[in-house]
Short mmCIF file of C-alpha atoms in Angstrom, two decimals:
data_model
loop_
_atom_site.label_atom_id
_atom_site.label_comp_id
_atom_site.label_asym_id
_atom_site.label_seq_id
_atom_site.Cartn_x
_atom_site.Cartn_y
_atom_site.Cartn_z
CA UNK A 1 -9.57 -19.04 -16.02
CA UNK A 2 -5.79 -17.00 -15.85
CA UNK A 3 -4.92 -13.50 -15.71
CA UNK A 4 -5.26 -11.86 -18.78
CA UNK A 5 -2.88 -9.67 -20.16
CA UNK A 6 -4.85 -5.86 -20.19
CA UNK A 7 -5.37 -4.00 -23.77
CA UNK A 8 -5.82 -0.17 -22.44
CA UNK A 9 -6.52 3.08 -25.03
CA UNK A 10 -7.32 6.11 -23.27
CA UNK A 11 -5.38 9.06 -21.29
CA UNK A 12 -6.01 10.56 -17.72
CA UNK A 13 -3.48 11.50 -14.66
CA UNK A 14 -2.63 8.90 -11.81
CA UNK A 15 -1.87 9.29 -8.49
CA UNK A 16 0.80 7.05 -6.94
CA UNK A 17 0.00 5.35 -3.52
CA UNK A 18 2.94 3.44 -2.13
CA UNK A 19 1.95 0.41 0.54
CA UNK A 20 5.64 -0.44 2.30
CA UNK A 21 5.82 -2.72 5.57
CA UNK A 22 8.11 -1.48 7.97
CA UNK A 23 8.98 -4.78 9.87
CA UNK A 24 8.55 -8.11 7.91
CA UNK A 25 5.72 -10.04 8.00
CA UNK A 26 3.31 -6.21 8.62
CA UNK A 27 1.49 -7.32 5.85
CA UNK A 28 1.75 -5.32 3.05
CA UNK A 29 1.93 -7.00 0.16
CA UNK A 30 -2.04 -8.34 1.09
CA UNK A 31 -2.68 -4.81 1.95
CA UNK A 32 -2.07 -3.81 -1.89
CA UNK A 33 -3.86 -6.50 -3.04
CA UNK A 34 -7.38 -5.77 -0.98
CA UNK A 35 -6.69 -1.93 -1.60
CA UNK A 36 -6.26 -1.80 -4.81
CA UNK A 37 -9.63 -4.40 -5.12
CA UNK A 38 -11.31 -1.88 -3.02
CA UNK A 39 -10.43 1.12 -4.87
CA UNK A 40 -11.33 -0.60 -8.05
CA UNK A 41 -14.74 -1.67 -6.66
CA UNK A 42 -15.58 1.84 -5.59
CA UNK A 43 -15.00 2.94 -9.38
CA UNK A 44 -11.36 4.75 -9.29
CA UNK A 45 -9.54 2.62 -12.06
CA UNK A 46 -6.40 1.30 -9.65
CA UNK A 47 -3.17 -0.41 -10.84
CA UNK A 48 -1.83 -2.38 -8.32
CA UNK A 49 2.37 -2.79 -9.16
CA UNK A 50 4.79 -4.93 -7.25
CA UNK A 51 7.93 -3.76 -7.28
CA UNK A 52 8.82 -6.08 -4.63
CA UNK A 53 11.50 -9.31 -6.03
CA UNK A 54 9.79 -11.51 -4.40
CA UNK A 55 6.93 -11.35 -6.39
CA UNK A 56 4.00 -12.28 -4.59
CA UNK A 57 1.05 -9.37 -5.62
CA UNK A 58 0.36 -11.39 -8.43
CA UNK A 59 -0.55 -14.17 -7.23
CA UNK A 60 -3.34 -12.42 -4.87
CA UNK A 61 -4.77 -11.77 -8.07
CA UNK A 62 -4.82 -15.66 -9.81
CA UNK A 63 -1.26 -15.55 -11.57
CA UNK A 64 -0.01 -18.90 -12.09
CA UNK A 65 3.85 -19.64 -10.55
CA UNK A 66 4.52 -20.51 -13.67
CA UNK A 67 4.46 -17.28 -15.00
CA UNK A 68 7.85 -15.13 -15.32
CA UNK A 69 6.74 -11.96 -17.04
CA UNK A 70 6.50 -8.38 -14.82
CA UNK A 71 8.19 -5.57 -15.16
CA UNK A 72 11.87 -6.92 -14.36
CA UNK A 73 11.59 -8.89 -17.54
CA UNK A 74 10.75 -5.76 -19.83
CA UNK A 75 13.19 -6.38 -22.73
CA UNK A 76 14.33 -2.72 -23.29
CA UNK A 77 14.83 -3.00 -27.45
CA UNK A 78 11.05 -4.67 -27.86
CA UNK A 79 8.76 -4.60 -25.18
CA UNK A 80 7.30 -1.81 -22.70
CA UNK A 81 4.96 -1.98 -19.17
CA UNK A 82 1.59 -2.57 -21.19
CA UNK A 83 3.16 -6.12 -22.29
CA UNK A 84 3.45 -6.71 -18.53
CA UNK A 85 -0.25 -5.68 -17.52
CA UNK A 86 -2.38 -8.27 -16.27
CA UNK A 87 -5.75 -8.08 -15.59
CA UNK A 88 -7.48 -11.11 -13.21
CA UNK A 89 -10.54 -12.60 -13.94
CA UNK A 90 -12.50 -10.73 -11.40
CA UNK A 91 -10.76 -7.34 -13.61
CA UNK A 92 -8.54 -6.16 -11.29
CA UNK A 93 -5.22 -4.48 -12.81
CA UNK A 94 -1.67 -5.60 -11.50
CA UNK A 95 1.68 -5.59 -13.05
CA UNK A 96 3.62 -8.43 -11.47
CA UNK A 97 7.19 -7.79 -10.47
CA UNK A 98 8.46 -11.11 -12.59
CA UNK A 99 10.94 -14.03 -11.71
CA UNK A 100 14.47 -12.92 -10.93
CA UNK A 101 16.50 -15.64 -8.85
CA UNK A 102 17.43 -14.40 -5.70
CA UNK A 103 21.32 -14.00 -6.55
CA UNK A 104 20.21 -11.61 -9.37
CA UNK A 105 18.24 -9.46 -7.29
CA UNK A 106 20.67 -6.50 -6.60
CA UNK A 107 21.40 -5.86 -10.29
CA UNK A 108 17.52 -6.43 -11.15
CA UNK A 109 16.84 -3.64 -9.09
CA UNK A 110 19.39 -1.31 -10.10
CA UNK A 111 18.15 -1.52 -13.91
CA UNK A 112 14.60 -1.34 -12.95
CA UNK A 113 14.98 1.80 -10.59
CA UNK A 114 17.05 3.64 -13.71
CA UNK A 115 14.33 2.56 -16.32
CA UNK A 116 11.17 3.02 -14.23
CA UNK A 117 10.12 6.13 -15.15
CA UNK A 118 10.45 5.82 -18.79
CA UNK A 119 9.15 2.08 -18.69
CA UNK A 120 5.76 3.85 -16.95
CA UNK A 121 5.40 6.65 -19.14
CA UNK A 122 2.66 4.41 -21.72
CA UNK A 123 0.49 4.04 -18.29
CA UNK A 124 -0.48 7.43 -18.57
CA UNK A 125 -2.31 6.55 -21.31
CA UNK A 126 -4.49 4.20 -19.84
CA UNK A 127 -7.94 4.42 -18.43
CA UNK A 128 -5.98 4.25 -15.12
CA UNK A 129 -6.66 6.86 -12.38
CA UNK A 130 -4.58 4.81 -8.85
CA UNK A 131 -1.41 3.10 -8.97
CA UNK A 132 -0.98 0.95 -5.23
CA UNK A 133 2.60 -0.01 -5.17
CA UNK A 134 4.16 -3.31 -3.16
CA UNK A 135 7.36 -1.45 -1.62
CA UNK A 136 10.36 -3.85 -0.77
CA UNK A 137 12.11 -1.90 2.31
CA UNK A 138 15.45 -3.41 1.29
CA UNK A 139 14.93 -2.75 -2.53
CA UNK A 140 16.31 0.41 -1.93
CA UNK A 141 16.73 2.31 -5.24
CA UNK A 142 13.15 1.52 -6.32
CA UNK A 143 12.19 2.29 -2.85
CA UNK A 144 13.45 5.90 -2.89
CA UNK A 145 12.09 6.19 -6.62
CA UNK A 146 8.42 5.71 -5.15
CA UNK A 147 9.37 8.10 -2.16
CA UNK A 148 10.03 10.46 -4.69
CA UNK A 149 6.86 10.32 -6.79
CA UNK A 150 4.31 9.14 -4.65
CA UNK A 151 1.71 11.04 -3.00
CA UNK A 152 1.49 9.29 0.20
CA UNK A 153 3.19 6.23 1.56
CA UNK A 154 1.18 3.86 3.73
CA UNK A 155 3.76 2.49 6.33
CA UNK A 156 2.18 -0.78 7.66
CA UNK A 157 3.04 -2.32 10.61
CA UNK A 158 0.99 -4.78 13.20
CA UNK A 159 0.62 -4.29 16.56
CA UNK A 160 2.61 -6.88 17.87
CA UNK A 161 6.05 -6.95 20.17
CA UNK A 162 8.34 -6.06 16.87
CA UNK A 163 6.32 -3.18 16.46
CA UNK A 164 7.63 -0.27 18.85
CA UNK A 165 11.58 -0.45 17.88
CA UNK A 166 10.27 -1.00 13.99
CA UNK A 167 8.03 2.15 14.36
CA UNK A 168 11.43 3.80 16.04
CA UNK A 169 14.12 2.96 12.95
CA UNK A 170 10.70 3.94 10.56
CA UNK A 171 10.71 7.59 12.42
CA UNK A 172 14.28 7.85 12.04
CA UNK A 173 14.77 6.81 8.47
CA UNK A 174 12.14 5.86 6.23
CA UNK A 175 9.87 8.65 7.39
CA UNK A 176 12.35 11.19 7.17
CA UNK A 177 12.73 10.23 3.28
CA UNK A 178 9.67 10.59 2.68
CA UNK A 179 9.26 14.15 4.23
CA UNK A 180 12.21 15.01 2.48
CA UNK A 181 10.78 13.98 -1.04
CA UNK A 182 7.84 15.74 -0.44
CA UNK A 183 5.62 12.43 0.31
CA UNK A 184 3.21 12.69 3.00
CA UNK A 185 3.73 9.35 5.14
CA UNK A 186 1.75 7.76 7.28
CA UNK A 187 1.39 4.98 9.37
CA UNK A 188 -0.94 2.11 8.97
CA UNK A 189 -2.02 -0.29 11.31
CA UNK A 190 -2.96 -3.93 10.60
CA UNK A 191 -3.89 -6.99 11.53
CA UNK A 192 -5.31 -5.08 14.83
CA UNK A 193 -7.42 -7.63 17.53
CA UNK A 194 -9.33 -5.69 19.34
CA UNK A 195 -10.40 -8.63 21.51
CA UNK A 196 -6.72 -9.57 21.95
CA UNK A 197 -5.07 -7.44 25.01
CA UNK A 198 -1.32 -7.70 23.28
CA UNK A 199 -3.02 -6.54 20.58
CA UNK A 200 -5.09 -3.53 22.07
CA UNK A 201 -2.40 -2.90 24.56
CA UNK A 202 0.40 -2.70 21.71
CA UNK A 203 -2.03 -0.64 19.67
CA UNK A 204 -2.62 1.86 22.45
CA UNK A 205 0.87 2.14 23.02
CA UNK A 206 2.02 2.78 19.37
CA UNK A 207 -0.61 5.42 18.84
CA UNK A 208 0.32 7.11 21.87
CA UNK A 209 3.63 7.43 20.58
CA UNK A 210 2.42 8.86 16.92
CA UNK A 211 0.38 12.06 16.66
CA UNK A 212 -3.00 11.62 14.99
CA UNK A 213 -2.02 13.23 11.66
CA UNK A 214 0.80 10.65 11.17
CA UNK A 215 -1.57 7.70 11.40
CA UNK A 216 -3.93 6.11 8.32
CA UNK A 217 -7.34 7.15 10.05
CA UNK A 218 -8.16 3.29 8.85
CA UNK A 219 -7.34 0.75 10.73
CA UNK A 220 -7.57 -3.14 9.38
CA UNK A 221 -8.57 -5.57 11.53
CA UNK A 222 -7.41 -9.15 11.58
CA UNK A 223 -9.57 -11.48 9.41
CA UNK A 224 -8.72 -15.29 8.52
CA UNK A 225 -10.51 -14.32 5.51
CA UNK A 226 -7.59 -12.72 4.38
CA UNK A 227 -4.89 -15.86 4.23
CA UNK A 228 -8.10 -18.26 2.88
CA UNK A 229 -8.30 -15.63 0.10
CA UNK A 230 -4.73 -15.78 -0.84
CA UNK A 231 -4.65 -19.59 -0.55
CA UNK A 232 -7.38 -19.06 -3.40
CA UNK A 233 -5.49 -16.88 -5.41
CA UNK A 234 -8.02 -13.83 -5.19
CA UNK A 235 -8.97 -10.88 -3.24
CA UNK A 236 -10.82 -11.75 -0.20
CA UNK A 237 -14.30 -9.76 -1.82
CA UNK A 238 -14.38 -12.17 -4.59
CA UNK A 239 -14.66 -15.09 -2.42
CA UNK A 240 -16.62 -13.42 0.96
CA UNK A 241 -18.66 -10.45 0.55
CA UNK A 242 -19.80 -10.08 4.36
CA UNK A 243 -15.90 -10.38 5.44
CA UNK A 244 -15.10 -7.59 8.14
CA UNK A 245 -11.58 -7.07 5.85
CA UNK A 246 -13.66 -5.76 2.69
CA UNK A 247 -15.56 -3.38 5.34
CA UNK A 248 -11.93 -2.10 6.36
CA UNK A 249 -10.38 -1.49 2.66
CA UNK A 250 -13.98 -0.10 1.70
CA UNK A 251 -13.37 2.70 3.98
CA UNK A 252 -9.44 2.99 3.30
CA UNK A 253 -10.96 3.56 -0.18
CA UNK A 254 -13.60 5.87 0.44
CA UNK A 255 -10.86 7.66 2.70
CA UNK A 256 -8.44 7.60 -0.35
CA UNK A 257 -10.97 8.82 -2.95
CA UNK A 258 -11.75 11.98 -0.68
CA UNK A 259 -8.15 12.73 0.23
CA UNK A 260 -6.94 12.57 -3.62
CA UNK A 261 -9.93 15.09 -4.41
CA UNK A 262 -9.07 17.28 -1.68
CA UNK A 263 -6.10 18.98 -0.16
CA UNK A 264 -5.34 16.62 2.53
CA UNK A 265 -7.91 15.03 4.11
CA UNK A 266 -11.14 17.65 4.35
CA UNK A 267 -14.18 18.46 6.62
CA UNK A 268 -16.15 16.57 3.62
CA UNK A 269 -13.98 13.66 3.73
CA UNK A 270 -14.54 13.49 7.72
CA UNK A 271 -18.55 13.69 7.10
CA UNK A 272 -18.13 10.91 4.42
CA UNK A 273 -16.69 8.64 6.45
CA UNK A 274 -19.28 9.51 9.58
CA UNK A 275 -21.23 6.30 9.32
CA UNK A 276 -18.49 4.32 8.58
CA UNK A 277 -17.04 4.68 11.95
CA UNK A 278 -18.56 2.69 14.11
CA UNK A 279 -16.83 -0.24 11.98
CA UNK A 280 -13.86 1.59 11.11
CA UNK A 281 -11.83 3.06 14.08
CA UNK A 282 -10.23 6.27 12.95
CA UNK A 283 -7.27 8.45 14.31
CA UNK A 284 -8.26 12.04 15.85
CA UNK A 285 -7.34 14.97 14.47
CA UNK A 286 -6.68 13.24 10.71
CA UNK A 287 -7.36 16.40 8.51
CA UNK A 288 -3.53 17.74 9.81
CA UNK A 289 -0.62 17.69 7.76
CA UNK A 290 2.23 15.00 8.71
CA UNK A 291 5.01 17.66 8.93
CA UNK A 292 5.95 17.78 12.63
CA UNK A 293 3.54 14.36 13.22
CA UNK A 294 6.55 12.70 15.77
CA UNK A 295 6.69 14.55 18.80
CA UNK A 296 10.20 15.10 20.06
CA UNK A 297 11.14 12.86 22.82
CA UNK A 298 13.89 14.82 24.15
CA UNK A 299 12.66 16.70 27.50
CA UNK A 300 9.31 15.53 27.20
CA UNK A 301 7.85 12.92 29.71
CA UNK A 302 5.84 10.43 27.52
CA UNK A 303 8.31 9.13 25.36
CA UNK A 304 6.97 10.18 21.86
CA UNK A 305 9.45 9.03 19.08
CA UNK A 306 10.83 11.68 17.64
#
């Protein structure tokens, strides 16, 4: 069976989660993919959109490479976003980014970024409560047009030898965007080895640098499960339920459900989350606000970025 294209009716209010990688290769296109699963799975009705050109979110969810439609290809005189809705056979929601040749790219993003908020007005009339958004860090109109309406930004990033001067340029760029469009932003670790020591050594080391209320209290841990799934074409939880990655994006769900019901992430969301932490490492001190969340390096001694 293929993707099906998604017939939706009814109206409620969505939330806007963007998922951007800040060094390439972090992950984050498989990130949306096993989210937005997750989230769907624990009963929030989540959208996943790529609004990356390279167009790979779809086929996590069984879209053929054949397939050309997504949401660059909306024809502005006849067709709108609902024509561009796919739903996989497992019923997971995803609006592919579509085929644009790589030359084309600049000007495909430029149109997109000035139509996207009209083309995404008929979602709000779907049953549709999440939208988890693929965010290209060089796509940078529609990058700044999620900083401006999302609620949070999940900036992912491995811990791996790229990782500190990445998680420098993020502090002195893409985070300061966000802030500045009123988006909380936080970063995301993934991949993490625990039984690797560059791994736990570069994890310590990035954490240190990155107050607690900066950080996704979830952390993902490395599971071959993941590339297997995506060599599949599905989400990892509809081949391998016992997979330690569906664990990980069950909690990052049960996190996201309590901090989109609350203001910020709440006592109740902390209790929620109590038995899920032996599993699920989380960051100290997560129920602060990310204003202030980089220390200031300058006459301090333990180099915090700033």
């Amino acid at each position: 069976m293929v993707p099906q294209k998604l017939i939706v009716l009814r109206s409620l209010n969505m939330n806007i989660i963007g998922v951007e990688s800040v060094v390439g290769g972090s992950g984050g296109t498989s990130v949306v993919a096993e989210y937005a699963a997750a989230l769907n799975d624990m009963g929030l009705r989540t959208i996943a959109l790529d609004l990356n050109p390279e167009n790979q979110l779809g086929l996590h969810f069984g879209l053929s490479l054949s397939e050309s439609a997504g949401v660059s290809q909306i024809d502005q005189a006849s067709s709108n976003i609902l024509d561009v809705l796919f739903e996989s056979v497992d019923g997971y929601p995803f609006i592919p980014f579509g085929y644009v040749p790589e030359v084309e790219w600049p000007v495909a993003i430029e149109t997109l970024a000035e139509r996207l908020s009209s083309l995404l007005k008929p979602i709000l009339s779907t049953p549709d409560r999440v939208m988890v958004i693929d965010v290209s860090r060089s796509a940078f109109p529609l990058r700044d047009w999620v900083y401006r309406h999302a609620d949070v930004m999940l900036n992912v990033i491995q811990p791996e030898p790229r990782a500190m001067p990445a998680l420098i340029r993020y502090s002195e760029h893409q985070r300061r965007l966000q802030v500045a469009a009123n988006c909380r932003s936080l970063v995301m670790f993934n991949a993490v080895a625990p039984h690797l020591d560059l791994s736990r050594d570069t994890l310590e080391l990035l954490r240190s640098q990155i107050t607690a209320d900066a950080q996704c209290p979830i952390l993902i841990h490395r599971d071959q499960h993941i590339p297997e799934a995506f060599a599949s074409q599905k989400p990892v939880r509809s081949l391998t339920a016992s997979a330690q990655s569906n664990r990980d994006f069950d909690a990052l769900a049960l996190w996201t459900v309590s901090y989109l019901n609350s203001d910020g992430f709440s006592a109740d969301a902390e209790d929620a989350l109590s038995g899920a932490k032996g599993s699920f490492p989380t960051a100290e001190g997560s129920s602060q606000k990310a204003e202030g969340s980089f220390p200031g390096a300058e006459g301090s001694n333990n180099g915090a970025i700033k």
